[in-house]
Amino acid sequence: MITKTVMIALVGRPNVGKSTLVNALVGEKIAIVSPKPQTTRNRIFGIAERGETQLVFLDTPGFHKARTKLGDYMVSVSEQSVGDVDAVCLIVEPKANIGTQEALLIERIRAAGVPAVLAINKIDTVKKEELLAVIATYAAAYDFAAVVPISAKKQDGLDILFDEFEKFAEEGPQLFPDDMVTDQPERLMCAEIVREKLLLSLESEVPHGTAVEIESFREREDGVTEIGAVIYCEKASHKGMIIGRNGDMLKRVGEMARRDMEGLLGGKVFLQTWVRVKPNWRDSGANLRTLGYTNEG
Ligand code: GDP
Ligand code: MG
């Protein structure tokens, strides 16, 4: 049972391994949202559970663009994400000199007065002596709560990182439901996009008997978001109409939906669609909840 929660902002320059780390922390069920910058809100990256603690990892909006928008970035320093989390995890390359972006982030952390854990990533690429120099450099620059060498790729040092994060956990209600690994809104929007295309493409009563569930949602290392959508319909005859002759209808719906999803997520999407018959899905509360049609929470 979850009795404690902790929110952690993951910050670091592009390519430092944030996505890889979140994948590794959240585990195989990961469904990462694509790095579409958002203007005002924190973006939830992933949710993990360890013992009685729920860990929520946040991406920090704006940082992906920090190189081109340094000005904006500095202005937003005090108000954004870093202030509302329990701790920040700064992820850096295993280099014994502090880059401009790292220096800015350290300033941001200092200004917010929030505890920070330093994760030195990619230690699989350096020798131990080099690593010691990296640790010394960063330890001298800021009073980190902990300095943890890791390899997100090789899943090395992650237990220690988890231990450090858990120290900032506080008693409190569970923030997100069990089994939720990321924030749902984008998934739901993608499901709605598919439904919209069905409504546009199919004239009959069929679309009203359909529901769409995004079964998988994963950002690959190459930046492409892989989305698996299941279209539920009530009758086998409907399934045939949705798929269409030679699969033409489903292909068309998928094409249109993919384009919209790419607009929504701001990146390439690889969309797979399936059609399943699920009689009377509209009468089942559990089905409706699974499909996101609920007013609760
Ligand atoms: P992000 O831009 O910060 O999200 O970085 P990514 O997670 O996309 O990783 C950028 C690149 O670094 C990818 O090619 C990863 O495979 C690689 N990478 C991430 N973590 C490690 C690591 O621990 N060791 C090594 N060798 N490469 C890593
Ligand atoms: Mg990334």
CSV table of C-alpha atoms and ligand atoms in Angstrom, one decimal:
chain,number,residue,atom,x,y,z
A,1,MET,CA,0.0,0.0,0.0
A,2,ILE,CA,1.2,3.4,-0.9
A,3,THR,CA,1.6,5.7,2.1
A,4,LYS,CA,4.3,8.1,0.9
A,5,THR,CA,5.0,10.1,-2.2
A,6,VAL,CA,7.8,12.0,-3.6
A,7,MET,CA,8.0,14.3,-6.6
A,8,ILE,CA,11.3,14.7,-8.4
A,9,ALA,CA,12.2,16.9,-11.2
A,10,LEU,CA,14.7,15.5,-13.6
A,11,VAL,CA,16.9,18.1,-15.2
A,12,GLY,CA,19.8,18.0,-17.5
A,13,ARG,CA,21.0,19.0,-20.9
A,14,PRO,CA,19.5,17.2,-24.0
A,15,ASN,CA,21.1,13.9,-24.7
A,16,VAL,CA,22.3,13.4,-21.2
A,17,GLY,CA,20.1,10.4,-20.8
A,18,LYS,CA,16.9,11.6,-19.1
A,19,SER,CA,14.6,9.5,-21.2
A,20,THR,CA,16.7,6.5,-20.8
A,21,LEU,CA,16.9,7.0,-17.0
A,22,VAL,CA,13.1,7.4,-16.7
A,23,ASN,CA,12.6,4.3,-18.7
A,24,ALA,CA,14.9,2.5,-16.4
A,25,LEU,CA,13.4,3.9,-13.2
A,26,VAL,CA,9.8,3.3,-14.2
A,27,GLY,CA,10.4,-0.1,-15.6
A,28,GLU,CA,9.1,-2.2,-18.4
A,29,LYS,CA,5.6,-0.8,-18.2
A,30,ILE,CA,6.9,2.6,-19.2
A,31,ALA,CA,4.8,4.9,-21.3
A,32,ILE,CA,6.7,8.0,-21.8
A,33,VAL,CA,5.2,11.1,-23.1
A,34,SER,CA,7.0,12.8,-25.9
A,35,PRO,CA,9.2,15.8,-25.1
A,36,LYS,CA,6.7,18.4,-26.4
A,37,PRO,CA,7.5,21.5,-24.6
A,38,GLN,CA,4.6,22.8,-22.5
A,39,THR,CA,4.3,26.4,-21.6
A,40,THR,CA,3.1,26.5,-18.0
A,41,ARG,CA,2.7,23.2,-16.4
A,42,ASN,CA,5.1,20.6,-15.1
A,43,ARG,CA,5.2,17.6,-17.3
A,44,ILE,CA,4.9,14.2,-15.7
A,45,PHE,CA,7.5,11.9,-17.1
A,46,GLY,CA,6.9,8.8,-15.3
A,47,ILE,CA,5.5,7.2,-12.2
A,48,ALA,CA,7.2,4.4,-10.2
A,49,GLU,CA,6.4,2.5,-7.1
A,50,ARG,CA,9.0,1.2,-4.6
A,51,GLY,CA,7.8,-0.3,-1.4
A,52,GLU,CA,5.3,2.0,0.1
A,53,THR,CA,6.5,5.0,-1.9
A,54,GLN,CA,5.1,6.4,-5.1
A,55,LEU,CA,7.7,8.3,-7.0
A,56,VAL,CA,6.6,10.9,-9.6
A,57,PHE,CA,9.2,12.1,-12.0
A,58,LEU,CA,8.8,15.4,-13.7
A,59,ASP,CA,10.4,16.8,-16.8
A,60,THR,CA,11.1,20.5,-16.7
A,61,PRO,CA,9.4,22.4,-19.5
A,62,GLY,CA,11.6,24.8,-21.3
A,63,PHE,CA,14.9,23.1,-20.7
A,64,HIS,CA,14.8,21.2,-24.0
A,65,LYS,CA,14.8,24.6,-25.6
A,66,ALA,CA,17.2,26.2,-23.2
A,67,ARG,CA,20.0,26.6,-25.8
A,68,THR,CA,17.8,28.8,-27.9
A,69,LYS,CA,15.7,30.4,-25.2
A,70,LEU,CA,18.1,31.0,-22.4
A,71,GLY,CA,16.5,34.3,-21.6
A,72,ASP,CA,13.1,32.9,-21.1
A,73,TYR,CA,14.5,30.1,-19.3
A,74,MET,CA,16.3,32.3,-16.7
A,75,VAL,CA,13.2,34.4,-16.1
A,76,SER,CA,11.1,31.3,-15.4
A,77,VAL,CA,13.7,29.9,-13.1
A,78,SER,CA,12.1,30.8,-9.8
A,79,GLU,CA,8.5,30.1,-10.7
A,80,GLN,CA,8.8,26.9,-12.6
A,81,SER,CA,8.8,23.3,-11.6
A,82,VAL,CA,11.9,23.3,-9.5
A,83,GLY,CA,10.0,25.1,-6.8
A,84,ASP,CA,7.1,22.7,-6.4
A,85,VAL,CA,9.0,19.4,-6.1
A,86,ASP,CA,10.5,17.6,-3.2
A,87,ALA,CA,13.8,17.3,-4.8
A,88,VAL,CA,15.6,17.8,-8.1
A,89,CYS,CA,17.8,15.3,-9.8
A,90,LEU,CA,20.5,16.9,-11.9
A,91,ILE,CA,21.8,14.5,-14.5
A,92,VAL,CA,25.2,15.2,-16.0
A,93,GLU,CA,27.7,13.7,-18.4
A,94,PRO,CA,30.7,12.2,-16.8
A,95,LYS,CA,32.9,15.2,-17.5
A,96,ALA,CA,35.1,16.9,-15.0
A,97,ASN,CA,34.2,20.4,-16.1
A,98,ILE,CA,30.9,22.1,-15.6
A,99,GLY,CA,29.1,23.2,-18.8
A,100,THR,CA,27.1,26.4,-19.2
A,101,GLN,CA,23.8,24.5,-19.0
A,102,GLU,CA,24.8,22.6,-15.9
A,103,ALA,CA,26.0,25.9,-14.3
A,104,LEU,CA,22.6,27.4,-15.1
A,105,LEU,CA,20.8,24.5,-13.6
A,106,ILE,CA,22.8,24.6,-10.5
A,107,GLU,CA,22.0,28.3,-10.1
A,108,ARG,CA,18.3,27.5,-10.6
A,109,ILE,CA,18.5,24.8,-7.9
A,110,ARG,CA,20.3,27.2,-5.6
A,111,ALA,CA,17.7,29.9,-6.1
A,112,ALA,CA,14.8,27.5,-5.5
A,113,GLY,CA,16.5,26.2,-2.4
A,114,VAL,CA,15.3,22.7,-3.2
A,115,PRO,CA,17.4,19.6,-2.3
A,116,ALA,CA,19.3,18.2,-5.2
A,117,VAL,CA,20.7,14.8,-6.0
A,118,LEU,CA,23.4,14.7,-8.7
A,119,ALA,CA,23.3,11.7,-11.0
A,120,ILE,CA,26.5,11.3,-13.0
A,121,ASN,CA,25.3,9.3,-16.0
A,122,LYS,CA,27.1,7.1,-18.6
A,123,ILE,CA,29.7,5.9,-16.1
A,124,ASP,CA,30.0,2.9,-18.4
A,125,THR,CA,32.0,5.1,-20.7
A,126,VAL,CA,34.7,6.4,-18.3
A,127,LYS,CA,37.4,5.0,-16.1
A,128,LYS,CA,37.2,5.1,-12.3
A,129,GLU,CA,39.9,7.8,-12.0
A,130,GLU,CA,38.0,10.0,-14.4
A,131,LEU,CA,34.8,9.5,-12.5
A,132,LEU,CA,36.5,10.6,-9.2
A,133,ALA,CA,37.5,13.9,-10.9
A,134,VAL,CA,33.9,14.4,-12.0
A,135,ILE,CA,32.6,13.8,-8.5
A,136,ALA,CA,35.1,16.2,-7.1
A,137,THR,CA,34.3,18.9,-9.6
A,138,TYR,CA,30.6,18.8,-8.9
A,139,ALA,CA,30.9,18.3,-5.2
A,140,ALA,CA,32.9,21.5,-5.1
A,141,ALA,CA,30.3,23.4,-7.1
A,142,TYR,CA,27.3,22.7,-5.0
A,143,ASP,CA,26.2,21.0,-1.8
A,144,PHE,CA,24.3,18.1,-3.4
A,145,ALA,CA,22.3,15.9,-1.0
A,146,ALA,CA,24.0,13.0,-2.7
A,147,VAL,CA,26.2,12.3,-5.7
A,148,VAL,CA,25.3,9.1,-7.4
A,149,PRO,CA,27.3,7.6,-10.4
A,150,ILE,CA,24.9,5.7,-12.6
A,151,SER,CA,24.6,4.1,-16.0
A,152,ALA,CA,21.0,4.5,-17.1
A,153,LYS,CA,21.7,2.4,-20.1
A,154,LYS,CA,23.2,-0.5,-18.1
A,155,GLN,CA,20.8,0.1,-15.2
A,156,ASP,CA,23.7,0.5,-12.9
A,157,GLY,CA,23.4,2.5,-9.6
A,158,LEU,CA,19.7,2.9,-9.9
A,159,ASP,CA,18.9,1.3,-6.5
A,160,ILE,CA,21.1,3.9,-4.8
A,161,LEU,CA,19.4,6.6,-6.7
A,162,PHE,CA,16.0,5.3,-5.6
A,163,ASP,CA,17.2,5.2,-2.0
A,164,GLU,CA,18.3,8.8,-2.3
A,165,PHE,CA,15.0,9.9,-3.8
A,166,GLU,CA,13.0,8.0,-1.1
A,167,LYS,CA,14.7,10.1,1.6
A,168,PHE,CA,12.6,13.0,0.4
A,169,ALA,CA,9.3,11.1,0.4
A,170,GLU,CA,6.6,12.4,2.7
A,171,GLU,CA,3.5,10.7,4.2
A,172,GLY,CA,0.6,11.5,2.1
A,173,PRO,CA,-2.2,10.2,-0.1
A,174,GLN,CA,-1.3,8.3,-3.2
A,175,LEU,CA,-1.1,10.9,-6.0
A,176,PHE,CA,-1.8,8.6,-8.9
A,177,PRO,CA,-3.6,5.4,-9.2
A,178,ASP,CA,-1.8,2.0,-9.2
A,179,ASP,CA,-0.4,0.9,-12.5
A,180,MET,CA,-0.4,4.4,-13.9
A,181,VAL,CA,3.0,5.0,-15.3
A,182,THR,CA,2.5,8.4,-16.9
A,183,ASP,CA,0.0,11.2,-17.1
A,184,GLN,CA,-3.0,10.1,-19.1
A,185,PRO,CA,-4.2,13.2,-20.8
A,186,GLU,CA,-2.0,12.8,-23.9
A,187,ARG,CA,-3.1,9.2,-24.2
A,188,LEU,CA,-6.7,10.2,-23.9
A,189,MET,CA,-6.2,12.9,-26.5
A,190,CYS,CA,-4.7,10.3,-28.9
A,191,ALA,CA,-7.6,8.0,-28.3
A,192,GLU,CA,-10.0,10.9,-29.1
A,193,ILE,CA,-8.1,11.6,-32.3
A,194,VAL,CA,-8.6,8.1,-33.5
A,195,ARG,CA,-12.3,8.3,-32.6
A,196,GLU,CA,-12.7,11.5,-34.4
A,197,LYS,CA,-11.2,10.0,-37.5
A,198,LEU,CA,-13.6,7.1,-37.3
A,199,LEU,CA,-16.5,9.5,-36.9
A,200,LEU,CA,-15.3,11.4,-40.0
A,201,SER,CA,-14.7,8.3,-42.1
A,202,LEU,CA,-17.6,6.0,-41.2
A,203,GLU,CA,-21.1,7.3,-41.9
A,204,SER,CA,-23.2,4.7,-40.3
A,205,GLU,CA,-24.1,4.0,-36.7
A,206,VAL,CA,-20.7,2.2,-36.3
A,207,PRO,CA,-18.6,5.0,-34.8
A,208,HIS,CA,-21.0,5.5,-31.9
A,209,GLY,CA,-20.5,1.9,-30.9
A,210,THR,CA,-16.7,2.3,-30.9
A,211,ALA,CA,-14.3,3.1,-28.2
A,212,VAL,CA,-10.6,3.6,-28.5
A,213,GLU,CA,-8.0,2.6,-26.0
A,214,ILE,CA,-4.4,3.6,-26.3
A,215,GLU,CA,-2.8,0.4,-25.2
A,216,SER,CA,0.8,1.4,-25.5
A,217,PHE,CA,2.6,4.7,-25.7
A,218,ARG,CA,6.3,4.7,-25.7
A,219,GLU,CA,9.0,7.2,-26.7
A,220,ARG,CA,11.8,5.4,-28.5
A,221,GLU,CA,15.4,6.3,-28.2
A,222,ASP,CA,15.3,7.8,-31.7
A,223,GLY,CA,12.5,10.2,-30.6
A,224,VAL,CA,9.7,8.5,-32.4
A,225,THR,CA,6.6,7.9,-30.2
A,226,GLU,CA,5.2,4.4,-30.7
A,227,ILE,CA,1.5,4.3,-30.1
A,228,GLY,CA,-0.7,1.2,-30.1
A,229,ALA,CA,-4.4,2.0,-30.4
A,230,VAL,CA,-7.2,-0.6,-30.0
A,231,ILE,CA,-10.6,0.2,-31.5
A,232,TYR,CA,-13.4,-1.6,-29.8
A,233,CYS,CA,-16.6,-2.2,-31.6
A,234,GLU,CA,-19.8,-4.0,-30.7
A,235,LYS,CA,-20.3,-6.4,-33.7
A,236,ALA,CA,-18.1,-8.4,-36.0
A,237,SER,CA,-19.9,-6.7,-38.9
A,238,HIS,CA,-18.7,-3.4,-37.6
A,239,LYS,CA,-15.2,-4.7,-37.3
A,240,GLY,CA,-15.3,-5.5,-41.0
A,241,MET,CA,-16.5,-1.9,-41.9
A,242,ILE,CA,-13.8,-0.3,-39.7
A,243,ILE,CA,-11.1,-2.4,-41.4
A,244,GLY,CA,-12.6,-1.9,-44.8
A,245,ARG,CA,-11.8,-3.5,-48.1
A,246,ASN,CA,-8.2,-4.6,-48.1
A,247,GLY,CA,-7.8,-2.7,-44.8
A,248,ASP,CA,-8.2,0.6,-46.7
A,249,MET,CA,-10.5,2.2,-44.1
A,250,LEU,CA,-8.3,1.4,-41.2
A,251,LYS,CA,-5.3,2.5,-43.1
A,252,ARG,CA,-6.9,5.9,-43.9
A,253,VAL,CA,-8.1,6.4,-40.3
A,254,GLY,CA,-4.6,5.5,-39.0
A,255,GLU,CA,-2.9,7.9,-41.5
A,256,MET,CA,-5.1,10.8,-40.5
A,257,ALA,CA,-4.8,10.0,-36.8
A,258,ARG,CA,-1.0,9.7,-37.0
A,259,ARG,CA,-0.7,13.1,-38.6
A,260,ASP,CA,-2.8,14.7,-35.8
A,261,MET,CA,-0.9,12.9,-33.1
A,262,GLU,CA,2.4,14.2,-34.6
A,263,GLY,CA,1.0,17.7,-34.3
A,264,LEU,CA,-0.1,17.1,-30.8
A,265,LEU,CA,3.1,15.6,-29.6
A,266,GLY,CA,5.4,17.6,-31.7
A,267,GLY,CA,7.4,14.7,-33.1
A,268,LYS,CA,7.2,11.6,-35.2
A,269,VAL,CA,4.7,9.0,-34.4
A,270,PHE,CA,4.6,5.3,-35.3
A,271,LEU,CA,0.9,4.3,-34.9
A,272,GLN,CA,-0.4,0.8,-34.9
A,273,THR,CA,-4.1,0.1,-34.8
A,274,TRP,CA,-6.1,-3.0,-34.0
A,275,VAL,CA,-9.9,-3.6,-34.1
A,276,ARG,CA,-11.5,-5.8,-31.5
A,277,VAL,CA,-15.1,-6.8,-31.0
A,278,LYS,CA,-16.3,-6.2,-27.5
A,279,PRO,CA,-20.0,-6.6,-27.3
A,280,ASN,CA,-21.8,-4.3,-24.9
A,281,TRP,CA,-18.8,-2.5,-23.8
A,282,ARG,CA,-21.0,0.5,-23.2
A,283,ASP,CA,-22.8,-1.2,-20.4
A,284,SER,CA,-19.7,-2.1,-18.4
A,285,GLY,CA,-18.5,0.4,-15.8
A,286,ALA,CA,-15.1,-1.2,-15.7
A,287,ASN,CA,-14.8,-1.0,-19.5
A,288,LEU,CA,-15.8,2.6,-19.4
A,289,ARG,CA,-13.2,3.4,-16.8
A,290,THR,CA,-10.5,1.6,-18.7
A,291,LEU,CA,-11.4,3.7,-21.8
A,292,GLY,CA,-11.2,6.9,-19.9
A,293,TYR,CA,-14.9,7.7,-19.9
A,294,THR,CA,-15.4,8.6,-16.2
A,295,ASN,CA,-15.9,11.6,-14.1
A,296,GLU,CA,-14.0,10.3,-11.2
A,297,GLY,CA,-10.7,12.1,-10.4
B,1,GDP,P1,17.7,12.8,-23.1
B,1,GDP,O1,17.8,13.7,-24.3
B,1,GDP,O2,18.4,13.5,-21.9
B,1,GDP,O3,16.4,12.3,-22.9
B,1,GDP,O4,18.7,11.6,-23.5
B,1,GDP,P2,18.3,10.1,-24.0
B,1,GDP,O5,17.8,9.3,-22.9
B,1,GDP,O6,17.5,10.2,-25.2
B,1,GDP,O7,19.8,9.6,-24.3
B,1,GDP,C1,20.7,10.2,-25.2
B,1,GDP,C2,21.7,9.2,-25.7
B,1,GDP,O8,22.5,8.8,-24.6
B,1,GDP,C3,21.1,7.9,-26.2
B,1,GDP,O9,21.8,7.5,-27.3
B,1,GDP,C4,21.3,6.9,-25.1
B,1,GDP,O10,21.3,5.6,-25.5
B,1,GDP,C5,22.5,7.4,-24.5
B,1,GDP,N1,22.7,7.0,-23.1
B,1,GDP,C6,21.8,7.3,-22.1
B,1,GDP,N2,22.2,6.8,-20.9
B,1,GDP,C7,23.4,6.2,-21.2
B,1,GDP,C8,24.4,5.5,-20.3
B,1,GDP,O11,24.2,5.3,-19.1
B,1,GDP,N3,25.5,5.1,-21.0
B,1,GDP,C9,25.7,5.3,-22.3
B,1,GDP,N4,26.8,4.8,-22.8
B,1,GDP,N5,24.8,5.9,-23.1
B,1,GDP,C10,23.7,6.4,-22.5
B,2,MG,MG,14.7,12.6,-24.1
